[in-house]
Short mmCIF file of C-alpha atoms and ligand atoms in Angstrom, two decimals:
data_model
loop_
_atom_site.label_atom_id
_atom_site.label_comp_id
_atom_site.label_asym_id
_atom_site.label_seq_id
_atom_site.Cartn_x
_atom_site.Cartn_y
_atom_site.Cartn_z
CA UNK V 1 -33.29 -21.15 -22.00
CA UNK V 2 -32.08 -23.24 -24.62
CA UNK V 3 -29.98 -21.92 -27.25
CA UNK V 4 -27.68 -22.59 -30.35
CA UNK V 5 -24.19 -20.60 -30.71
CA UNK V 6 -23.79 -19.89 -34.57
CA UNK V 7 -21.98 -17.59 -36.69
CA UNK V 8 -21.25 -16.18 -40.10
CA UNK V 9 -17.61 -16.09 -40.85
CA UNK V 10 -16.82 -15.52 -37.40
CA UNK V 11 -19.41 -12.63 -35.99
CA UNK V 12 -21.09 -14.93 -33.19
CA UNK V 13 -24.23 -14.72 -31.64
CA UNK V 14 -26.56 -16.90 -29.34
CA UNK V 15 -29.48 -18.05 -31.28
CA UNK V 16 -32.94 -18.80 -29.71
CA UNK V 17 -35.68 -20.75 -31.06
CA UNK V 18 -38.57 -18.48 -29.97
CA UNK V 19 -41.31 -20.94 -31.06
CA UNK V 20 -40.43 -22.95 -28.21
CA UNK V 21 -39.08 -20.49 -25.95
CA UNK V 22 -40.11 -17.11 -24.47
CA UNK V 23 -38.01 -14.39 -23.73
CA UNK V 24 -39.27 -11.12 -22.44
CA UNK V 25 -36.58 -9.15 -21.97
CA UNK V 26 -34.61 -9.83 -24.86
CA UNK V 27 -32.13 -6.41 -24.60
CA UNK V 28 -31.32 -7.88 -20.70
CA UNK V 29 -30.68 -11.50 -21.98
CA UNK V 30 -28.44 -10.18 -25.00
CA UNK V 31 -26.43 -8.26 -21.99
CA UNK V 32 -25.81 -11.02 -20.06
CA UNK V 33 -25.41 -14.00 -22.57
CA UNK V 34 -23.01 -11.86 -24.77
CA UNK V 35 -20.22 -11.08 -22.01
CA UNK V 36 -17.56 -13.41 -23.26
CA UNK V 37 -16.42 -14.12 -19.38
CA UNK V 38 -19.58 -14.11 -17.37
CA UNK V 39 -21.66 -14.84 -20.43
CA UNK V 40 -22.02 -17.38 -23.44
CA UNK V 41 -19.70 -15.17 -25.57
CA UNK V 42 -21.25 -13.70 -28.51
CA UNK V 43 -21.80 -10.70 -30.28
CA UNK V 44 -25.30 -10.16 -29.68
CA UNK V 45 -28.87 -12.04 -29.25
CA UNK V 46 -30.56 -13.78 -32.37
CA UNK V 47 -34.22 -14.34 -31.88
CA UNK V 48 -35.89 -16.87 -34.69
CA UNK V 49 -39.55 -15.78 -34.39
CA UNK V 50 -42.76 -16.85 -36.47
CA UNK V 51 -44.31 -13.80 -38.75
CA UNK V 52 -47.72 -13.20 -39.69
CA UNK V 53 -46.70 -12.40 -43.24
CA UNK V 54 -43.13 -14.46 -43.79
CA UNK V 55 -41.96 -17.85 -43.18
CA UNK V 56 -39.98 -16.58 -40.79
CA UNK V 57 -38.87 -13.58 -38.25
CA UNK V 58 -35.83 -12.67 -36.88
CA UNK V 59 -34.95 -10.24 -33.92
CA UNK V 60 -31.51 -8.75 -33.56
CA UNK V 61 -29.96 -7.73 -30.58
CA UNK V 62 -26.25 -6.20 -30.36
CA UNK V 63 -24.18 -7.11 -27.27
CA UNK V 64 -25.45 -3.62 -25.29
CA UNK V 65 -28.70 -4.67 -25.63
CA UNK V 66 -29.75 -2.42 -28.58
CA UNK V 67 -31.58 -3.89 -31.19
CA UNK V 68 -30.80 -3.64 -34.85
CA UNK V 69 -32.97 -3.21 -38.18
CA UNK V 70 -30.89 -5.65 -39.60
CA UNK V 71 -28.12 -8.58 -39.74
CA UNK V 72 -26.80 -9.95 -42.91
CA UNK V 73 -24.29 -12.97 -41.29
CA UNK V 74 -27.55 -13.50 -38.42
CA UNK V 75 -30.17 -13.96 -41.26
CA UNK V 76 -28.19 -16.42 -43.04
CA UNK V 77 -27.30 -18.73 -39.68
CA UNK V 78 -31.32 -18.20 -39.11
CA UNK V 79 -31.34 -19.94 -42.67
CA UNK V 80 -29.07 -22.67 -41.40
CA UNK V 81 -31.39 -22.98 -37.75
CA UNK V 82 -35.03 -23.43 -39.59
CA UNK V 83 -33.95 -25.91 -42.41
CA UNK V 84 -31.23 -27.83 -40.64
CA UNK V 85 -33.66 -28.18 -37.35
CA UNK V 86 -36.65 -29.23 -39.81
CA UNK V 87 -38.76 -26.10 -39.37
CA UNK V 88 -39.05 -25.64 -43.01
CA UNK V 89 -38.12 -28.25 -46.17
CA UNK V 90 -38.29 -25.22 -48.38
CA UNK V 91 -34.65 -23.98 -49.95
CA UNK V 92 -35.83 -20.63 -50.32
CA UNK V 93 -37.25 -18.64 -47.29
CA UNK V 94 -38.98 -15.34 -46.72
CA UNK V 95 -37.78 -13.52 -42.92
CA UNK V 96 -39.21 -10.64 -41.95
CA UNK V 97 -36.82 -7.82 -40.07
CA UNK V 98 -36.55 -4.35 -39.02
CA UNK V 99 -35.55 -3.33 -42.60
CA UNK V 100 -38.23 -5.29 -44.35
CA UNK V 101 -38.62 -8.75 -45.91
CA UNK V 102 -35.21 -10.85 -46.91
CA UNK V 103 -35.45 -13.61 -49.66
CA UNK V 104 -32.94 -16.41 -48.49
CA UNK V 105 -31.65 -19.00 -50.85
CA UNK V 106 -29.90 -22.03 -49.17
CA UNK V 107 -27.17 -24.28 -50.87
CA UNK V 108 -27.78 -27.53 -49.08
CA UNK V 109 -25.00 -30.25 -48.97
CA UNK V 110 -25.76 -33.50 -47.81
CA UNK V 111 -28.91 -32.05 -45.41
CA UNK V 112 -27.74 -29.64 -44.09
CA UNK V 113 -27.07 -25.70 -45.49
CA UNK V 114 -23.81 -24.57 -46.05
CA UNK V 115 -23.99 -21.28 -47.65
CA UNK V 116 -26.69 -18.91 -47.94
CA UNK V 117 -27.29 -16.36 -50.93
CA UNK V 118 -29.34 -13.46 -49.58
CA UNK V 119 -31.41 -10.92 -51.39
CA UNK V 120 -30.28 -7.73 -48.89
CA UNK V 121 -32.52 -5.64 -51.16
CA UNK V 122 -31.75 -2.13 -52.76
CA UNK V 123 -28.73 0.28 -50.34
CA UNK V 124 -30.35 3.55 -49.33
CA UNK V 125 -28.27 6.57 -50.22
CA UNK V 126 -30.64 9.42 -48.80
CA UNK V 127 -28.80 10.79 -46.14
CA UNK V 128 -31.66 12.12 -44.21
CA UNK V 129 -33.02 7.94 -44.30
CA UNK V 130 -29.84 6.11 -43.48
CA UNK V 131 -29.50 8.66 -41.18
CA UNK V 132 -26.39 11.27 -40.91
CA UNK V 133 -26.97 15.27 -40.73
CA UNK V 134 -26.04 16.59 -43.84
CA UNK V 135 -27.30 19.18 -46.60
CA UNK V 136 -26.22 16.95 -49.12
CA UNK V 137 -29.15 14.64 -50.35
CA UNK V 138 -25.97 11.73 -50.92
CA UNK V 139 -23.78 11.55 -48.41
CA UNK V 140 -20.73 10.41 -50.79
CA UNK V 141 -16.94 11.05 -50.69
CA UNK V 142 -17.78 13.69 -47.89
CA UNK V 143 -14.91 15.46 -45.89
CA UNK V 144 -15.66 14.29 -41.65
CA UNK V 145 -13.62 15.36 -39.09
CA UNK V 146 -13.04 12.91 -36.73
CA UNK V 147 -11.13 13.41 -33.39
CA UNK V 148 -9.04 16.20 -35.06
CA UNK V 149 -8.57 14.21 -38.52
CA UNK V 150 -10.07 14.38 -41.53
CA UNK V 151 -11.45 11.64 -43.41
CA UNK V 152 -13.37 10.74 -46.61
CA UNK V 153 -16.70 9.20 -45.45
CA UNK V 154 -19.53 7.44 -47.58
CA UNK V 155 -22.55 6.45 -46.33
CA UNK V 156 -24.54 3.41 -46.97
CA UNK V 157 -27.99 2.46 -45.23
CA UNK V 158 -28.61 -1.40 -45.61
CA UNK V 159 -31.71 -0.85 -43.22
CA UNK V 160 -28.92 0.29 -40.63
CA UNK V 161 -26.28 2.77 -41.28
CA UNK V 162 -23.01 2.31 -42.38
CA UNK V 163 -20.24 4.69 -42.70
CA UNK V 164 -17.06 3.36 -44.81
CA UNK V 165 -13.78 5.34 -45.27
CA UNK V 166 -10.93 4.04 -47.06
CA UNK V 167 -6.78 3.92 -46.23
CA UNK V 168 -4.02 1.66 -47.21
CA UNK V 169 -2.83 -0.47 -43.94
CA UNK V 170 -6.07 -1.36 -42.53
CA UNK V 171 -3.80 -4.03 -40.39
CA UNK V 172 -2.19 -1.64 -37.85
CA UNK V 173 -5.36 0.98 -37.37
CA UNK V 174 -6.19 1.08 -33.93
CA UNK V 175 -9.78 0.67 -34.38
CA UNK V 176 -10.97 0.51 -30.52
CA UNK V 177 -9.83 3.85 -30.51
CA UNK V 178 -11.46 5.47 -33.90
CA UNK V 179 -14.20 3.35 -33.64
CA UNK V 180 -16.09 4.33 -30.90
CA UNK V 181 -15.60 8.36 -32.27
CA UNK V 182 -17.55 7.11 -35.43
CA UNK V 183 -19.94 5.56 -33.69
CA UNK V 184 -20.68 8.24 -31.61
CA UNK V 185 -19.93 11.17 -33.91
CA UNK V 186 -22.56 14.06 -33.86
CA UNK V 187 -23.70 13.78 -37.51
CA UNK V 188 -25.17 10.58 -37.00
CA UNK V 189 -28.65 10.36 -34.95
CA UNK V 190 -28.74 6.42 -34.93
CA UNK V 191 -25.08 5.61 -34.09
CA UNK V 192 -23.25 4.33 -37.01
CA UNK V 193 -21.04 0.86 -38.36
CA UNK V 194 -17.83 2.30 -39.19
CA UNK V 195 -15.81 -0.24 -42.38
CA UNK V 196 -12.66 0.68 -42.93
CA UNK V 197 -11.53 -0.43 -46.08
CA UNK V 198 -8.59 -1.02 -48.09
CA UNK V 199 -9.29 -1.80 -51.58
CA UNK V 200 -6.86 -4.45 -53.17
CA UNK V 201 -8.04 -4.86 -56.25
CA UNK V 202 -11.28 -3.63 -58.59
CA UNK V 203 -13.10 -6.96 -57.50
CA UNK V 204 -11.49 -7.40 -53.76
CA UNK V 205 -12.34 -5.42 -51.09
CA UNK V 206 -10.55 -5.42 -47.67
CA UNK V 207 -12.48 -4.44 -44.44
CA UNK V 208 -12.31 -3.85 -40.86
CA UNK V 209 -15.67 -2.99 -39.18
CA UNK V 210 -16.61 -1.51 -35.39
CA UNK V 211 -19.96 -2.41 -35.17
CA UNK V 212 -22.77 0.18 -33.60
CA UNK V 213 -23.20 -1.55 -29.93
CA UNK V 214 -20.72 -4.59 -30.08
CA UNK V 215 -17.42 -3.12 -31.25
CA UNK V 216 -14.83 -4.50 -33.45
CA UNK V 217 -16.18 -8.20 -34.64
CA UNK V 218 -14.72 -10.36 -37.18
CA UNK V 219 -17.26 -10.01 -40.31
CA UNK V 220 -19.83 -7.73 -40.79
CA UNK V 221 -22.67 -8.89 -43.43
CA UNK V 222 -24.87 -5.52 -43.89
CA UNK V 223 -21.04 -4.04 -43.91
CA UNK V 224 -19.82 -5.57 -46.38
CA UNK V 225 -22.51 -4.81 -48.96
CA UNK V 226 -22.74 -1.39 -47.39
CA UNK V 227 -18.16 -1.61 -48.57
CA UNK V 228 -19.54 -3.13 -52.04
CA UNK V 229 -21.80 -0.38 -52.78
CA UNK V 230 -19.84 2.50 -51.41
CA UNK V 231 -17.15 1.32 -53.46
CA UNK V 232 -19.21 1.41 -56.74
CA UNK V 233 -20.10 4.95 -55.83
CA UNK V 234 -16.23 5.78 -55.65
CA UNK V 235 -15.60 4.37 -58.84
CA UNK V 236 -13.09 1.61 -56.84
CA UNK V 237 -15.11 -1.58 -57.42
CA UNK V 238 -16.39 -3.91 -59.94
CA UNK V 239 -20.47 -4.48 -59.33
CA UNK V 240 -19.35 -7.87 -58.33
CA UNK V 241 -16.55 -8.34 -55.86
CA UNK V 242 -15.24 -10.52 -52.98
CA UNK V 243 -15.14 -8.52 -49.20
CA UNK V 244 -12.36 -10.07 -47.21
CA UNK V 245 -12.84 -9.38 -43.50
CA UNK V 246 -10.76 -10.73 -40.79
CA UNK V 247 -13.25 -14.18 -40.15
CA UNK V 248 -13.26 -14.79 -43.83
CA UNK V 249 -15.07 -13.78 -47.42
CA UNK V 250 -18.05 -13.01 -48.66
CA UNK V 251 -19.37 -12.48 -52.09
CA UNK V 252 -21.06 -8.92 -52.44
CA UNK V 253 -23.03 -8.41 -56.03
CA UNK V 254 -24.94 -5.15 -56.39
CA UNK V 255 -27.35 -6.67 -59.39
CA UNK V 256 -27.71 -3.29 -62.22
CA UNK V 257 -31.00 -4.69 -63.39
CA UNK V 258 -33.01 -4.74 -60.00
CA UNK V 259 -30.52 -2.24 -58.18
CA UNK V 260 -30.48 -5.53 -55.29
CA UNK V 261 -27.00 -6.40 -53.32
CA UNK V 262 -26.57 -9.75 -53.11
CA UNK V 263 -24.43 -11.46 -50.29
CA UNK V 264 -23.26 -15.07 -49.96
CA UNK V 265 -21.54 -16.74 -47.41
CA UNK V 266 -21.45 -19.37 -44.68
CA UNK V 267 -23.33 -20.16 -41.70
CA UNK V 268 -21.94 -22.56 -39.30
CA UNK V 269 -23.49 -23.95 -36.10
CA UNK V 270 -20.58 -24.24 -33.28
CA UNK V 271 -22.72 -26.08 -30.54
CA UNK V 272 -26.29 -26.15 -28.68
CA UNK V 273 -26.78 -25.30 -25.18
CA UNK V 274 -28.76 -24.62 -21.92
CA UNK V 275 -28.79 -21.83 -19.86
CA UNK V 276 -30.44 -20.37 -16.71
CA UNK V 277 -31.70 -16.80 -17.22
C1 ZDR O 1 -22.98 -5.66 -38.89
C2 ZDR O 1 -23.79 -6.87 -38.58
N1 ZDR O 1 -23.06 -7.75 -37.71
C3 ZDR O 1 -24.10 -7.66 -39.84
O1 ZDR O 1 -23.60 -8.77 -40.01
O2 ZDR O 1 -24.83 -7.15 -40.67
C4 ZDR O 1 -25.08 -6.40 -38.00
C5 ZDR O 1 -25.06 -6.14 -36.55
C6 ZDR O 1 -25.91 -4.99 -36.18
C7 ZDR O 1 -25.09 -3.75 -36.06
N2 ZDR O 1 -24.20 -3.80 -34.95
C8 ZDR O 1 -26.05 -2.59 -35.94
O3 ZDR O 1 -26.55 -2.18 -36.98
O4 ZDR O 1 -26.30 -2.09 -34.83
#
């Protein structure tokens, strides 16, 4: 199987041109190609897929072989892979995903993308959608008990859930062990993203993120906005604000007019491989 290893401000994945290849078991191959000592090392499996109705399709695997709705530093490396590799001359792309259609807008320096600008589309706040148990129609500023403590929870769907909570020294949490009892917490049916966030100022936002199915990874796109929008809710944020998460920034706008987030960021290519499946 040939393959491409990209990422988005450091959250990796192995990235497979499925118009060339075929992969049937896609869950199995995200297993084995994401173990960082037996494997190729990433956080999950990208598949870049034609659509019957988009320019584009992507397929998004976590590193236990679950798939996700949706991937906001995947869809803009899957931006990078289709212009930089010729498959499209267009700057601006439709992909099709689990959580609907994504309007991609490239910034191109000397032929080849750089940074992508991504229409994530409008947050979902219903809590019976996103989905956690609740009688509350929001789930916003809610008290959650987690293994014995209590802790402020909002939660954010950006076509998979998100649950952010906020404290001051985001640094020294130890989030392999909190994590997991998020992610697994009764209240929510689909598994959750847990951000933790410490806000530094009204337009910069500070996150950590354990990610449903691959643990604690170094950016988080869907996060972020999912940290942006929360944040708006708590009255912490500016509409507008940069997300800083341990592999770098991103630019999170939640647009009033269209009620849209907006991400931008990077995408990088790191190298192009071959291996046996
Ligand atoms: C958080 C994420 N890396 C991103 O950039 O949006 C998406 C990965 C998918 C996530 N682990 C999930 O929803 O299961």
């Amino acid at each position: 199987m040939k393959f491409t290893k990209m990422h988005g401000i450091g959250n990796d994945y192995v990235y497979v041109n499925c118009f060339e290849e075929k992969i049937e078991n896609p869950s199995e191959v995200a297993i084995k190609v994401s173990d960082r000592h037996f494997g190729i090392g990433s956080d999950g499996l990208v598949l870049i897929m034609p659509s019957q109705t988009e320019d584009f399709r992507m397929r998004m695997f976590n590193a236990d072989g679950s798939e996700a709705e949706m991937c906001g530093n995947a869809i803009r490396c899957v931006g990078k892979y289709v212009y930089d590799n010729g498959l499209t001359d267009k700057d601006t792309i439709s992909v099709e995903t689990l959580a609907g259609t994504k309007i991609l807008k490239m910034q191109i320096e000397e032929g080849k993308v750089k940074t992508v600008r991504v229409d994530m589309g409008e947050p979902i706040l219903d809590s019976e959608k996103i989905p956690v148990t609740s009688n509350k129609e929001k789930f916003i500023d809610e008290d959650v008990e987690v293994d014995g403590e209590n802790y402020k929870v909002t939660c954010v769907s950006m076509g998979n859930p998100h649950a952010v909570t906020y404290m001051n020294d985001i640094d020294h949490l130890k989030i392999e062990e909190i994590g997991p009892k998020f992610e697994h917490h009764g209240i929510f049916p689909k598994r959750t993203n847990t951000e933790f966030v410490e806000v530094l100022d009204r337009s910069t936002l500070k996150m950590r993120v354990w990610e449903r199915g691959a643990g604690e990874t170094l950016a988080c796109g869907t996060g972020a906005c999912a940290v942006l929008v929360a944040s708006v809710l708590n009255g912490v944020s500016e509409r507008k604000a940069t997300v800083k998460l341990i592999g770098g920034d991103l630019l999170i706008e939640w647009n009033e007019q269209d009620n849209h987030v907006y991400m931008t960021g990077p995408a990088t290519k790191v190298f192009d491989g071959e291996i046996k499946i």
